[in-house]
Amino acid sequence: YINAFGQMNVEKKIERITTSKRPEAKEEEEGSTSKAPSEAAMRRERIVRRAALELKHGMNVNLGIGMPTLASNHLPEGVKVMLQSENGLLGMGPYPYPGEQNADLINAGKETVTTLPGSSIFSSGESFSMIRGSHIDVTILGALEVAENGDLANWVIPGKMVKGMGGAMDLVSCGSRVVVTTDHCSKKGASKILKSCSLPLTGKGIVDLIITDLAVFEVDKEKGELVLTEIAEGVTLEELASKTEATYRVADDLQTMRAAAA
């Protein structure tokens, strides 16, 4: 039914231009006197470096928007994974350098990305077939609340505008290992690791591992309880207990929180 078509000369708008620093810019920055990282930045670094240890060579991995995305910056030496984005990209590369962003190459969070040799681009329908067909090995995402039985709430706060759940519900129910990365407490100081979630759920009993700035918990799904396996350096068991609403068991082989190399 098309009689004619022409090429547009209007530049496509990019909602979220996200770029990487060029190597020379990094060297310049390292050589100059820079401000010490903030407390929030140090907490985030601790979480993502621990999360990176969950990524094993050859895995197909989906990283949620925000903090989870940073885990791929700390992959152990020799480990290569294929990053998948729900909008239809397998083999996602790093953010582009300034000026090299492409409006047609974005991730599910609408950030500009790049492709790598061997990358594959396909429809979102095929992408969700990949997810629902259990072809994703690990999903790392953030949380608003996590319950001691593995329930997760991470998509909406009642009364606040939200575009939709996105792919979270499919990702947490596809059979992949679900790793949650989150600050242990909210900005108001309330625990985010709870006996039960009060916000609308993304999934019931689907979380396998919780990584916070204070500790790492395995979810024992058979018993419906948390097991404290790692605790951050400098954090006492008493401090952790005071900041955790959920009931948990301390592992016999409790160790200091591990981290991938910086």
PDB file of C-alpha atoms in Angstrom:
ATOM      1  CA  TYR A   1       0.000   0.000   0.000  1.00  0.00           C
ATOM      2  CA  ILE A   2       3.056   2.285  -0.050  1.00  0.00           C
ATOM      3  CA  ASN A   3       3.340   4.616  -3.031  1.00  0.00           C
ATOM      4  CA  ALA A   4       6.606   6.318  -2.101  1.00  0.00           C
ATOM      5  CA  PHE A   5       9.183   6.494   0.638  1.00  0.00           C
ATOM      6  CA  GLY A   6      12.175   8.673   1.404  1.00  0.00           C
ATOM      7  CA  GLN A   7      15.048   8.918   3.830  1.00  0.00           C
ATOM      8  CA  MET A   8      14.486  11.081   6.908  1.00  0.00           C
ATOM      9  CA  ASN A   9      17.035  13.786   7.608  1.00  0.00           C
ATOM     10  CA  VAL A  10      15.806  14.358  11.148  1.00  0.00           C
ATOM     11  CA  GLU A  11      18.166  13.031  13.810  1.00  0.00           C
ATOM     12  CA  LYS A  12      16.648  10.388  16.064  1.00  0.00           C
ATOM     13  CA  LYS A  13      16.298  11.457  19.669  1.00  0.00           C
ATOM     14  CA  ILE A  14      18.070   9.346  22.299  1.00  0.00           C
ATOM     15  CA  GLU A  15      16.290   9.249  25.638  1.00  0.00           C
ATOM     16  CA  ARG A  16      19.332   8.256  27.731  1.00  0.00           C
ATOM     17  CA  ILE A  17      22.762   8.945  26.250  1.00  0.00           C
ATOM     18  CA  THR A  18      25.158   6.808  28.285  1.00  0.00           C
ATOM     19  CA  THR A  19      28.840   6.760  27.401  1.00  0.00           C
ATOM     20  CA  SER A  20      32.177   5.306  28.530  1.00  0.00           C
ATOM     21  CA  LYS A  21      35.288   7.371  29.177  1.00  0.00           C
ATOM     22  CA  ARG A  22      38.026   7.016  26.591  1.00  0.00           C
ATOM     23  CA  PRO A  23      41.264   5.416  27.868  1.00  0.00           C
ATOM     24  CA  GLU A  24      43.153   8.719  27.644  1.00  0.00           C
ATOM     25  CA  ALA A  25      40.444  10.471  29.684  1.00  0.00           C
ATOM     26  CA  LYS A  26      40.730   7.779  32.378  1.00  0.00           C
ATOM     27  CA  GLU A  27      44.512   8.180  32.526  1.00  0.00           C
ATOM     28  CA  GLU A  28      44.130  11.943  32.820  1.00  0.00           C
ATOM     29  CA  GLU A  29      41.612  11.516  35.616  1.00  0.00           C
ATOM     30  CA  GLU A  30      43.814   9.054  37.485  1.00  0.00           C
ATOM     31  CA  GLY A  31      46.764  11.415  37.188  1.00  0.00           C
ATOM     32  CA  SER A  32      44.862  14.381  38.558  1.00  0.00           C
ATOM     33  CA  THR A  33      43.793  14.997  42.132  1.00  0.00           C
ATOM     34  CA  SER A  34      40.241  13.684  42.389  1.00  0.00           C
ATOM     35  CA  LYS A  35      37.755  13.709  45.215  1.00  0.00           C
ATOM     36  CA  ALA A  36      37.462  10.642  47.403  1.00  0.00           C
ATOM     37  CA  PRO A  37      34.471   8.464  46.463  1.00  0.00           C
ATOM     38  CA  SER A  38      31.292   9.079  48.425  1.00  0.00           C
ATOM     39  CA  GLU A  39      29.994   6.598  50.982  1.00  0.00           C
ATOM     40  CA  ALA A  40      27.175   5.651  48.584  1.00  0.00           C
ATOM     41  CA  ALA A  41      29.693   5.003  45.792  1.00  0.00           C
ATOM     42  CA  MET A  42      31.793   2.772  48.068  1.00  0.00           C
ATOM     43  CA  ARG A  43      28.686   0.796  49.108  1.00  0.00           C
ATOM     44  CA  ARG A  44      27.715   0.339  45.480  1.00  0.00           C
ATOM     45  CA  GLU A  45      31.245  -0.766  44.540  1.00  0.00           C
ATOM     46  CA  ARG A  46      31.240  -3.384  47.310  1.00  0.00           C
ATOM     47  CA  ILE A  47      27.930  -4.819  46.106  1.00  0.00           C
ATOM     48  CA  VAL A  48      28.755  -4.980  42.370  1.00  0.00           C
ATOM     49  CA  ARG A  49      32.219  -6.454  42.931  1.00  0.00           C
ATOM     50  CA  ARG A  50      30.634  -9.261  44.958  1.00  0.00           C
ATOM     51  CA  ALA A  51      27.899  -9.735  42.347  1.00  0.00           C
ATOM     52  CA  ALA A  52      30.526 -10.146  39.619  1.00  0.00           C
ATOM     53  CA  LEU A  53      31.663 -13.399  41.278  1.00  0.00           C
ATOM     54  CA  GLU A  54      28.275 -14.928  40.410  1.00  0.00           C
ATOM     55  CA  LEU A  55      29.074 -14.679  36.696  1.00  0.00           C
ATOM     56  CA  LYS A  56      30.815 -17.745  35.274  1.00  0.00           C
ATOM     57  CA  HIS A  57      32.467 -18.221  31.892  1.00  0.00           C
ATOM     58  CA  GLY A  58      30.038 -18.892  29.023  1.00  0.00           C
ATOM     59  CA  MET A  59      26.866 -17.839  30.850  1.00  0.00           C
ATOM     60  CA  ASN A  60      23.959 -15.988  29.248  1.00  0.00           C
ATOM     61  CA  VAL A  61      23.261 -13.179  31.717  1.00  0.00           C
ATOM     62  CA  ASN A  62      20.581 -10.527  32.135  1.00  0.00           C
ATOM     63  CA  LEU A  63      21.585  -7.504  34.206  1.00  0.00           C
ATOM     64  CA  GLY A  64      18.867  -5.183  35.497  1.00  0.00           C
ATOM     65  CA  ILE A  65      18.912  -1.410  35.189  1.00  0.00           C
ATOM     66  CA  GLY A  66      21.207   0.566  37.511  1.00  0.00           C
ATOM     67  CA  MET A  67      23.574  -1.137  39.949  1.00  0.00           C
ATOM     68  CA  PRO A  68      23.328  -4.663  38.428  1.00  0.00           C
ATOM     69  CA  THR A  69      24.669  -3.342  35.106  1.00  0.00           C
ATOM     70  CA  LEU A  70      27.940  -2.386  36.814  1.00  0.00           C
ATOM     71  CA  ALA A  71      28.728  -6.007  37.735  1.00  0.00           C
ATOM     72  CA  SER A  72      29.994  -6.671  34.198  1.00  0.00           C
ATOM     73  CA  ASN A  73      32.785  -4.117  34.780  1.00  0.00           C
ATOM     74  CA  HIS A  74      34.385  -6.458  37.333  1.00  0.00           C
ATOM     75  CA  LEU A  75      34.396  -9.838  35.592  1.00  0.00           C
ATOM     76  CA  PRO A  76      37.234 -12.050  36.862  1.00  0.00           C
ATOM     77  CA  GLU A  77      40.114 -12.526  34.407  1.00  0.00           C
ATOM     78  CA  GLY A  78      39.327 -15.046  31.682  1.00  0.00           C
ATOM     79  CA  VAL A  79      35.576 -14.937  32.280  1.00  0.00           C
ATOM     80  CA  LYS A  80      33.450 -14.020  29.272  1.00  0.00           C
ATOM     81  CA  VAL A  81      29.660 -13.873  29.408  1.00  0.00           C
ATOM     82  CA  MET A  82      26.934 -13.003  26.914  1.00  0.00           C
ATOM     83  CA  LEU A  83      24.813 -10.125  28.198  1.00  0.00           C
ATOM     84  CA  GLN A  84      21.181 -10.243  27.100  1.00  0.00           C
ATOM     85  CA  SER A  85      18.748  -7.341  26.925  1.00  0.00           C
ATOM     86  CA  GLU A  86      14.986  -7.901  26.879  1.00  0.00           C
ATOM     87  CA  ASN A  87      14.455  -5.557  23.925  1.00  0.00           C
ATOM     88  CA  GLY A  88      16.318  -7.983  21.638  1.00  0.00           C
ATOM     89  CA  LEU A  89      20.100  -8.050  21.974  1.00  0.00           C
ATOM     90  CA  LEU A  90      22.445 -10.884  22.942  1.00  0.00           C
ATOM     91  CA  GLY A  91      26.126 -10.044  23.252  1.00  0.00           C
ATOM     92  CA  MET A  92      25.759  -6.505  24.563  1.00  0.00           C
ATOM     93  CA  GLY A  93      28.982  -4.524  24.737  1.00  0.00           C
ATOM     94  CA  PRO A  94      30.060  -1.568  26.900  1.00  0.00           C
ATOM     95  CA  TYR A  95      28.651   1.938  26.675  1.00  0.00           C
ATOM     96  CA  PRO A  96      29.922   3.777  23.564  1.00  0.00           C
ATOM     97  CA  TYR A  97      32.524   6.531  23.653  1.00  0.00           C
ATOM     98  CA  PRO A  98      31.148  10.101  23.500  1.00  0.00           C
ATOM     99  CA  GLY A  99      30.054  10.923  19.956  1.00  0.00           C
ATOM    100  CA  GLU A 100      29.827   7.265  18.905  1.00  0.00           C
ATOM    101  CA  GLN A 101      26.363   6.542  20.323  1.00  0.00           C
ATOM    102  CA  ASN A 102      23.776   5.051  17.966  1.00  0.00           C
ATOM    103  CA  ALA A 103      20.074   5.788  18.520  1.00  0.00           C
ATOM    104  CA  ASP A 104      19.230   2.284  17.266  1.00  0.00           C
ATOM    105  CA  LEU A 105      21.499   0.531  19.779  1.00  0.00           C
ATOM    106  CA  ILE A 106      19.959   0.763  23.238  1.00  0.00           C
ATOM    107  CA  ASN A 107      19.350  -1.631  26.106  1.00  0.00           C
ATOM    108  CA  ALA A 108      16.066  -2.301  27.916  1.00  0.00           C
ATOM    109  CA  GLY A 109      16.745   0.705  30.163  1.00  0.00           C
ATOM    110  CA  LYS A 110      16.990   2.914  27.019  1.00  0.00           C
ATOM    111  CA  GLU A 111      20.718   3.477  27.591  1.00  0.00           C
ATOM    112  CA  THR A 112      23.035   3.626  24.588  1.00  0.00           C
ATOM    113  CA  VAL A 113      25.172   0.468  24.237  1.00  0.00           C
ATOM    114  CA  THR A 114      27.455  -1.255  21.727  1.00  0.00           C
ATOM    115  CA  THR A 115      27.629  -4.708  20.164  1.00  0.00           C
ATOM    116  CA  LEU A 116      30.501  -7.201  20.251  1.00  0.00           C
ATOM    117  CA  PRO A 117      31.748  -9.717  17.662  1.00  0.00           C
ATOM    118  CA  GLY A 118      29.171 -12.498  17.661  1.00  0.00           C
ATOM    119  CA  SER A 119      26.328 -10.290  18.926  1.00  0.00           C
ATOM    120  CA  SER A 120      22.813 -11.042  17.727  1.00  0.00           C
ATOM    121  CA  ILE A 121      19.931  -8.584  17.341  1.00  0.00           C
ATOM    122  CA  PHE A 122      16.349  -9.826  17.200  1.00  0.00           C
ATOM    123  CA  SER A 123      12.783  -8.890  18.093  1.00  0.00           C
ATOM    124  CA  SER A 124      11.565  -8.481  21.669  1.00  0.00           C
ATOM    125  CA  GLY A 125       9.243 -11.425  20.973  1.00  0.00           C
ATOM    126  CA  GLU A 126      12.226 -13.691  20.294  1.00  0.00           C
ATOM    127  CA  SER A 127      14.002 -12.190  23.297  1.00  0.00           C
ATOM    128  CA  PHE A 128      11.177 -13.182  25.630  1.00  0.00           C
ATOM    129  CA  SER A 129      11.052 -16.627  24.024  1.00  0.00           C
ATOM    130  CA  MET A 130      14.708 -16.941  25.008  1.00  0.00           C
ATOM    131  CA  ILE A 131      13.856 -15.875  28.570  1.00  0.00           C
ATOM    132  CA  ARG A 132      10.718 -18.015  28.924  1.00  0.00           C
ATOM    133  CA  GLY A 133      12.530 -20.938  27.317  1.00  0.00           C
ATOM    134  CA  SER A 134      15.008 -20.945  30.230  1.00  0.00           C
ATOM    135  CA  HIS A 135      18.051 -19.932  28.174  1.00  0.00           C
ATOM    136  CA  ILE A 136      19.207 -17.289  30.688  1.00  0.00           C
ATOM    137  CA  ASP A 137      21.600 -18.657  33.316  1.00  0.00           C
ATOM    138  CA  VAL A 138      21.685 -15.757  35.780  1.00  0.00           C
ATOM    139  CA  THR A 139      19.517 -12.697  36.351  1.00  0.00           C
ATOM    140  CA  ILE A 140      20.856  -9.897  38.546  1.00  0.00           C
ATOM    141  CA  LEU A 141      18.402  -7.180  39.522  1.00  0.00           C
ATOM    142  CA  GLY A 142      17.703  -4.551  42.158  1.00  0.00           C
ATOM    143  CA  ALA A 143      15.037  -4.575  44.848  1.00  0.00           C
ATOM    144  CA  LEU A 144      12.754  -2.328  46.822  1.00  0.00           C
ATOM    145  CA  GLU A 145      12.037  -5.157  49.271  1.00  0.00           C
ATOM    146  CA  VAL A 146      13.091  -8.799  49.671  1.00  0.00           C
ATOM    147  CA  ALA A 147      11.419 -11.249  52.054  1.00  0.00           C
ATOM    148  CA  GLU A 148      13.075 -14.048  54.021  1.00  0.00           C
ATOM    149  CA  ASN A 149      11.251 -16.664  51.917  1.00  0.00           C
ATOM    150  CA  GLY A 150      12.638 -15.258  48.637  1.00  0.00           C
ATOM    151  CA  ASP A 151       9.707 -13.034  47.652  1.00  0.00           C
ATOM    152  CA  LEU A 152      10.776  -9.974  45.641  1.00  0.00           C
ATOM    153  CA  ALA A 153       9.180  -6.543  45.185  1.00  0.00           C
ATOM    154  CA  ASN A 154      11.064  -4.304  42.781  1.00  0.00           C
ATOM    155  CA  TRP A 155       8.779  -2.774  40.207  1.00  0.00           C
ATOM    156  CA  VAL A 156       6.383  -0.241  41.729  1.00  0.00           C
ATOM    157  CA  ILE A 157       5.642   1.911  44.757  1.00  0.00           C
ATOM    158  CA  PRO A 158       1.857   2.443  44.991  1.00  0.00           C
ATOM    159  CA  GLY A 159       0.912   6.020  44.114  1.00  0.00           C
ATOM    160  CA  LYS A 160       4.017   6.636  42.020  1.00  0.00           C
ATOM    161  CA  MET A 161       3.843   6.724  38.243  1.00  0.00           C
ATOM    162  CA  VAL A 162       5.448   3.735  36.509  1.00  0.00           C
ATOM    163  CA  LYS A 163       5.475   2.756  32.831  1.00  0.00           C
ATOM    164  CA  GLY A 164       5.169  -0.951  33.579  1.00  0.00           C
ATOM    165  CA  MET A 165       6.898  -3.971  35.022  1.00  0.00           C
ATOM    166  CA  GLY A 166       9.136  -4.505  32.007  1.00  0.00           C
ATOM    167  CA  GLY A 167      10.722  -7.944  31.784  1.00  0.00           C
ATOM    168  CA  ALA A 168      11.241  -8.480  35.509  1.00  0.00           C
ATOM    169  CA  MET A 169       8.336 -10.896  36.045  1.00  0.00           C
ATOM    170  CA  ASP A 170       9.447 -13.097  33.149  1.00  0.00           C
ATOM    171  CA  LEU A 171      13.102 -13.029  34.199  1.00  0.00           C
ATOM    172  CA  VAL A 172      12.497 -14.082  37.798  1.00  0.00           C
ATOM    173  CA  SER A 173      10.153 -16.911  36.833  1.00  0.00           C
ATOM    174  CA  CYS A 174      12.137 -18.422  33.936  1.00  0.00           C
ATOM    175  CA  GLY A 175      14.233 -20.769  36.059  1.00  0.00           C
ATOM    176  CA  SER A 176      17.461 -18.753  35.990  1.00  0.00           C
ATOM    177  CA  ARG A 177      19.461 -18.118  39.174  1.00  0.00           C
ATOM    178  CA  VAL A 178      18.091 -14.860  40.606  1.00  0.00           C
ATOM    179  CA  VAL A 179      20.579 -12.616  42.386  1.00  0.00           C
ATOM    180  CA  VAL A 180      19.382  -9.431  44.100  1.00  0.00           C
ATOM    181  CA  THR A 181      21.737  -6.490  44.613  1.00  0.00           C
ATOM    182  CA  THR A 182      20.517  -3.752  46.948  1.00  0.00           C
ATOM    183  CA  ASP A 183      21.471  -1.407  49.755  1.00  0.00           C
ATOM    184  CA  HIS A 184      20.678  -3.140  53.038  1.00  0.00           C
ATOM    185  CA  CYS A 185      18.572  -0.197  54.235  1.00  0.00           C
ATOM    186  CA  SER A 186      16.475   2.453  52.519  1.00  0.00           C
ATOM    187  CA  LYS A 187      17.425   6.137  52.496  1.00  0.00           C
ATOM    188  CA  LYS A 188      15.256   6.509  55.600  1.00  0.00           C
ATOM    189  CA  GLY A 189      17.207   3.773  57.386  1.00  0.00           C
ATOM    190  CA  ALA A 190      14.504   1.085  57.191  1.00  0.00           C
ATOM    191  CA  SER A 191      15.557  -2.485  56.492  1.00  0.00           C
ATOM    192  CA  LYS A 192      14.914  -3.738  52.957  1.00  0.00           C
ATOM    193  CA  ILE A 193      15.429  -7.372  54.021  1.00  0.00           C
ATOM    194  CA  LEU A 194      12.056  -8.166  55.564  1.00  0.00           C
ATOM    195  CA  LYS A 195       9.911 -10.912  57.080  1.00  0.00           C
ATOM    196  CA  SER A 196       7.387 -10.252  54.305  1.00  0.00           C
ATOM    197  CA  CYS A 197       7.093  -7.692  51.503  1.00  0.00           C
ATOM    198  CA  SER A 198       4.523  -4.905  51.785  1.00  0.00           C
ATOM    199  CA  LEU A 199       4.864  -3.702  48.169  1.00  0.00           C
ATOM    200  CA  PRO A 200       3.351  -5.433  45.100  1.00  0.00           C
ATOM    201  CA  LEU A 201       5.392  -8.543  44.309  1.00  0.00           C
ATOM    202  CA  THR A 202       7.461  -9.194  41.212  1.00  0.00           C
ATOM    203  CA  GLY A 203       7.684 -12.874  42.090  1.00  0.00           C
ATOM    204  CA  LYS A 204       7.051 -15.265  44.990  1.00  0.00           C
ATOM    205  CA  GLY A 205       9.904 -17.344  46.403  1.00  0.00           C
ATOM    206  CA  ILE A 206      12.160 -16.756  43.407  1.00  0.00           C
ATOM    207  CA  VAL A 207      15.285 -15.128  44.894  1.00  0.00           C
ATOM    208  CA  ASP A 208      18.370 -17.360  45.263  1.00  0.00           C
ATOM    209  CA  LEU A 209      20.952 -14.901  46.611  1.00  0.00           C
ATOM    210  CA  ILE A 210      20.834 -11.443  48.223  1.00  0.00           C
ATOM    211  CA  ILE A 211      23.897  -9.208  48.102  1.00  0.00           C
ATOM    212  CA  THR A 212      23.837  -5.978  50.129  1.00  0.00           C
ATOM    213  CA  ASP A 213      26.490  -3.541  51.295  1.00  0.00           C
ATOM    214  CA  LEU A 214      26.528  -5.336  54.670  1.00  0.00           C
ATOM    215  CA  ALA A 215      26.159  -9.036  53.905  1.00  0.00           C
ATOM    216  CA  VAL A 216      25.373 -11.915  51.563  1.00  0.00           C
ATOM    217  CA  PHE A 217      22.394 -14.216  52.214  1.00  0.00           C
ATOM    218  CA  GLU A 218      21.543 -17.492  50.499  1.00  0.00           C
ATOM    219  CA  VAL A 219      17.820 -18.256  50.336  1.00  0.00           C
ATOM    220  CA  ASP A 220      17.011 -21.774  51.557  1.00  0.00           C
ATOM    221  CA  LYS A 221      13.812 -22.284  49.577  1.00  0.00           C
ATOM    222  CA  GLU A 222      13.003 -25.637  51.149  1.00  0.00           C
ATOM    223  CA  LYS A 223      12.950 -24.148  54.642  1.00  0.00           C
ATOM    224  CA  GLY A 224      11.831 -20.674  53.541  1.00  0.00           C
ATOM    225  CA  GLU A 225      14.645 -18.977  55.417  1.00  0.00           C
ATOM    226  CA  LEU A 226      17.759 -16.894  54.883  1.00  0.00           C
ATOM    227  CA  VAL A 227      21.270 -18.131  55.598  1.00  0.00           C
ATOM    228  CA  LEU A 228      23.944 -15.534  56.297  1.00  0.00           C
ATOM    229  CA  THR A 229      27.036 -16.754  54.427  1.00  0.00           C
ATOM    230  CA  GLU A 230      29.206 -13.623  54.208  1.00  0.00           C
ATOM    231  CA  ILE A 231      29.474 -10.405  56.211  1.00  0.00           C
ATOM    232  CA  ALA A 232      31.208  -7.192  55.129  1.00  0.00           C
ATOM    233  CA  GLU A 233      34.521  -6.327  56.733  1.00  0.00           C
ATOM    234  CA  GLY A 234      34.027  -4.119  59.793  1.00  0.00           C
ATOM    235  CA  VAL A 235      30.362  -5.092  60.234  1.00  0.00           C
ATOM    236  CA  THR A 236      29.483  -6.962  63.440  1.00  0.00           C
ATOM    237  CA  LEU A 237      26.770  -9.577  63.796  1.00  0.00           C
ATOM    238  CA  GLU A 238      25.028  -7.265  66.302  1.00  0.00           C
ATOM    239  CA  GLU A 239      24.977  -4.356  63.835  1.00  0.00           C
ATOM    240  CA  LEU A 240      23.674  -6.588  61.048  1.00  0.00           C
ATOM    241  CA  ALA A 241      20.906  -7.971  63.278  1.00  0.00           C
ATOM    242  CA  SER A 242      19.812  -4.434  64.226  1.00  0.00           C
ATOM    243  CA  LYS A 243      19.443  -3.504  60.541  1.00  0.00           C
ATOM    244  CA  THR A 244      17.702  -6.681  59.361  1.00  0.00           C
ATOM    245  CA  GLU A 245      13.995  -7.278  59.965  1.00  0.00           C
ATOM    246  CA  ALA A 246      14.063 -10.769  58.458  1.00  0.00           C
ATOM    247  CA  THR A 247      14.925 -13.820  60.508  1.00  0.00           C
ATOM    248  CA  TYR A 248      18.088 -15.564  59.329  1.00  0.00           C
ATOM    249  CA  ARG A 249      20.467 -18.334  60.307  1.00  0.00           C
ATOM    250  CA  VAL A 250      24.220 -17.787  60.502  1.00  0.00           C
ATOM    251  CA  ALA A 251      26.177 -20.324  58.434  1.00  0.00           C
ATOM    252  CA  ASP A 252      28.721 -22.445  60.283  1.00  0.00           C
ATOM    253  CA  ASP A 253      31.372 -21.387  57.762  1.00  0.00           C
ATOM    254  CA  LEU A 254      30.508 -17.650  57.789  1.00  0.00           C
ATOM    255  CA  GLN A 255      33.217 -15.700  56.000  1.00  0.00           C
ATOM    256  CA  THR A 256      34.210 -12.114  55.205  1.00  0.00           C
ATOM    257  CA  MET A 257      32.425 -10.748  52.127  1.00  0.00           C
ATOM    258  CA  ARG A 258      34.312 -11.681  48.957  1.00  0.00           C
ATOM    259  CA  ALA A 259      34.856  -9.382  45.985  1.00  0.00           C
ATOM    260  CA  ALA A 260      36.100  -9.492  42.404  1.00  0.00           C
ATOM    261  CA  ALA A 261      39.305  -7.597  41.706  1.00  0.00           C
ATOM    262  CA  ALA A 262      38.856  -3.855  41.245  1.00  0.00           C
TER     263      ALA A 262
END
